[in-house]
Amino acid sequence: QVQLVESGGGLVQVGDSLRLSCAASGLIVDRYSLAWFRQAPGKEREAVSCISRSDGPTYFDDSVKGRFIISRDNAKNTVYLQMNRLKAEDTAVYYCAAGGNICKIQSYEYDYWGQGTQVSISS
């Protein structure tokens, strides 16, 4: 049984940093494309960042380029999203997803999802 468990969300101020973690069980993270999506109230879920299998190509939404970093720790079977210089518009529930080999930004490309972690940025 595959499980993805996100952690690291919280309430911080504009300009602060957070690191989200997604611990996987039942699959080996190095063998999958891994992605972070987010969904703000009243908005559709959107891809924030993804990393391809075996540290292949990555993707960052324009809104987070230069601020967010995605990484993978194979020994811990965990993927991270380092979020720096946070903005109020980064407020959302953040979801971890796994599926396929190559980084994709469509949610339907991913087979496995975590339960989400809330990130709230106060101004």
C-alpha positions as a printed Julia matrix, in Angstrom:
123×3 Matrix{Float64}:
   0.0    0.0     0.0
   1.41   3.33   -1.09
   1.32   6.26    1.3
   2.59   9.8     0.89
   2.59  11.85    4.08
   3.25  15.57    3.93
   4.48  17.65    6.83
   6.06  21.01    7.49
   3.19  23.34    6.77
   2.18  26.13    9.11
   1.52  29.81    9.58
   4.41  32.14    8.83
   4.9   35.73    7.78
   5.68  37.23    4.4
   9.35  36.76    3.61
   9.79  33.7     5.83
  10.77  30.22    4.73
   9.24  26.77    5.16
  10.36  23.31    4.15
   7.7   20.8     3.25
   8.46  17.1     3.46
   6.71  14.2     1.78
   7.63  10.82    3.24
   6.79   7.89    1.0
   6.09   4.28    1.86
   5.17   1.48   -0.5
   7.13   3.0    -3.37
  10.71   4.06   -4.03
  10.81   7.79   -4.69
  13.82   7.57   -7.01
  11.77   5.51   -9.45
   9.0    8.06   -9.9
   8.38  11.59  -10.95
   7.43  13.52   -7.82
   5.47  16.73   -7.72
   4.1   19.37   -5.42
   0.7   20.84   -6.19
  -1.21  23.47   -4.3
  -4.82  24.54   -4.04
  -5.94  27.86   -2.67
  -9.55  28.47   -1.58
 -11.8   28.89   -4.58
  -9.05  28.02   -7.04
  -8.1   24.95   -9.01
  -5.22  22.72   -7.99
  -2.03  23.82   -9.72
   1.42  22.34  -10.16
   4.1   24.15   -8.21
   7.15  22.02   -8.91
   8.16  18.54   -9.96
  11.26  16.43  -10.34
  11.63  13.56  -12.75
  12.76  10.06  -11.94
  16.43   9.7   -10.99
  16.86  13.47  -10.69
  15.94  14.16  -14.28
  14.37  17.39  -15.52
  12.57  19.63  -13.06
   9.76  22.15  -13.37
   8.86  25.26  -11.41
   5.81  27.39  -11.93
   6.73  30.95  -12.88
   5.27  32.21   -9.63
   7.83  30.28   -7.56
  10.92  30.28   -9.77
  13.97  31.46   -7.86
  12.19  31.03   -4.52
  11.33  27.32   -4.26
  13.64  24.32   -4.48
  12.57  20.72   -4.94
  14.82  17.89   -3.83
  14.76  14.22   -3.08
  16.52  12.19   -0.38
  16.59   8.61   -1.58
  17.98   7.3     1.71
  14.96   8.71    3.54
  12.58   8.01    0.67
  11.39  11.58    0.99
  10.88  14.57   -1.29
  11.16  18.14   -0.08
   9.97  21.54   -1.14
  12.07  24.36    0.26
  10.02  27.54    0.06
  11.84  30.84    0.51
  10.73  34.46    0.46
   7.14  33.4     0.93
   4.35  35.64   -0.3
   0.74  35.94    0.79
  -0.33  34.4    -2.53
   1.56  31.21   -1.64
  -1.17  30.45    0.89
  -2.75  27.12   -0.03
  -2.97  23.46    0.81
   0.11  21.77   -0.61
  -0.06  18.23   -1.91
   2.67  15.76   -2.75
   2.13  13.4    -5.7
   4.0   10.54   -7.36
   3.59   8.9   -10.74
   5.25   8.24  -14.08
   8.87   8.9   -14.98
   9.01  12.4   -16.39
   7.96  15.55  -14.63
   4.43  16.54  -15.7
   2.23  19.39  -14.53
  -1.17  17.8   -15.05
  -2.64  16.3   -11.92
  -4.09  13.32  -13.8
  -0.55  12.16  -14.6
  -0.02  11.23  -10.95
  -1.23   8.02   -9.39
  -0.51   8.63   -5.73
  -1.36  11.61   -3.55
  -0.78  12.74   -0.02
  -3.45  14.24    2.21
  -2.09  17.77    1.99
  -0.55  20.25    4.4
  -1.77  23.79    4.98
   0.59  26.68    4.33
  -0.62  30.09    5.44
   1.3   33.3     4.91
   0.31  36.38    6.87
   1.14  39.88    5.69
